[in-house]
Amino acid sequence: MTLRKTLKQIREQLSVIKPDDRITAIKFMAVEKNQETGELFYSGHMLYNIKTRESVTEIYSDNDERRAYEHKEQN
């Protein structure tokens, strides 16, 4: 099967899925700024379920490796 046919089949399968069936939740990331360095880092996240409108929030502890991922602030 050629790549073109494969892509066409995938496109056809996706076209029958309703948009509200595709996206079920949104993940919001909480970001804090290090007061000494000015760098931004993830401090937690909130998962919002679109269908049920319920949300779950998780704040990362100081020793959580997900908290250690830092970004430099972009101007």
Short mmCIF file of C-alpha atoms in Angstrom, two decimals:
data_model
loop_
_atom_site.label_atom_id
_atom_site.label_comp_id
_atom_site.label_asym_id
_atom_site.label_seq_id
_atom_site.Cartn_x
_atom_site.Cartn_y
_atom_site.Cartn_z
CA MET A 1 0.00 0.00 0.00
CA THR A 2 1.38 3.38 -0.92
CA LEU A 3 1.87 6.19 1.54
CA ARG A 4 -0.77 8.25 -0.25
CA LYS A 5 -3.40 5.51 0.20
CA THR A 6 -2.49 5.10 3.84
CA LEU A 7 -2.84 8.83 4.48
CA LYS A 8 -6.18 8.84 2.65
CA GLN A 9 -7.48 6.02 4.86
CA ILE A 10 -6.37 7.82 8.02
CA ARG A 11 -8.04 11.03 6.83
CA GLU A 12 -11.29 9.15 6.10
CA GLN A 13 -11.27 7.51 9.54
CA LEU A 14 -10.70 10.84 11.27
CA SER A 15 -13.40 12.61 9.26
CA VAL A 16 -16.18 10.48 10.77
CA ILE A 17 -15.15 11.20 14.36
CA LYS A 18 -17.13 14.05 15.90
CA PRO A 19 -14.99 16.89 17.32
CA ASP A 20 -16.32 16.42 20.85
CA ASP A 21 -15.28 12.75 20.67
CA ARG A 22 -11.73 13.68 19.70
CA ILE A 23 -10.91 16.09 22.51
CA THR A 24 -11.89 14.81 25.92
CA ALA A 25 -9.78 16.95 28.25
CA ILE A 26 -7.54 19.98 28.46
CA LYS A 27 -4.38 20.05 30.55
CA PHE A 28 -3.38 23.40 32.07
CA MET A 29 0.16 23.72 33.37
CA ALA A 30 0.88 25.81 36.48
CA VAL A 31 4.08 27.85 36.16
CA GLU A 32 6.06 29.62 38.85
CA LYS A 33 9.00 31.98 38.61
CA ASN A 34 12.19 31.39 40.59
CA GLN A 35 12.69 34.61 42.54
CA GLU A 36 16.51 34.34 42.47
CA THR A 37 17.15 33.34 38.85
CA GLY A 38 13.99 34.54 37.11
CA GLU A 39 13.58 31.16 35.42
CA LEU A 40 10.13 29.65 34.94
CA PHE A 41 9.30 26.12 36.03
CA TYR A 42 6.26 23.87 36.15
CA SER A 43 4.77 23.69 39.64
CA GLY A 44 1.66 21.63 38.89
CA HIS A 45 -1.16 20.98 36.46
CA MET A 46 -4.94 20.87 36.21
CA LEU A 47 -6.76 18.37 34.03
CA TYR A 48 -10.20 19.59 32.91
CA ASN A 49 -12.61 16.99 31.51
CA ILE A 50 -14.66 18.66 28.78
CA LYS A 51 -17.57 16.22 28.85
CA THR A 52 -18.11 16.07 32.62
CA ARG A 53 -16.77 19.59 33.35
CA GLU A 54 -14.83 18.18 36.28
CA SER A 55 -11.25 19.11 37.03
CA VAL A 56 -8.38 17.58 38.98
CA THR A 57 -5.49 19.73 40.18
CA GLU A 58 -2.08 18.40 41.16
CA ILE A 59 0.61 20.58 42.72
CA TYR A 60 4.08 19.07 42.42
CA SER A 61 6.08 18.65 45.63
CA ASP A 62 9.56 20.19 45.92
CA ASN A 63 11.29 16.86 45.19
CA ASP A 64 9.06 15.90 42.23
CA GLU A 65 11.10 15.54 39.02
CA ARG A 66 8.31 17.14 36.96
CA ARG A 67 8.85 20.34 38.95
CA ALA A 68 12.52 20.47 37.96
CA TYR A 69 11.83 21.17 34.27
CA GLU A 70 12.73 24.82 33.95
CA HIS A 71 12.48 27.29 31.07
CA LYS A 72 14.20 30.60 30.60
CA GLU A 73 11.81 33.52 30.35
CA GLN A 74 11.44 34.79 26.80
CA ASN A 75 11.06 38.51 26.18
#
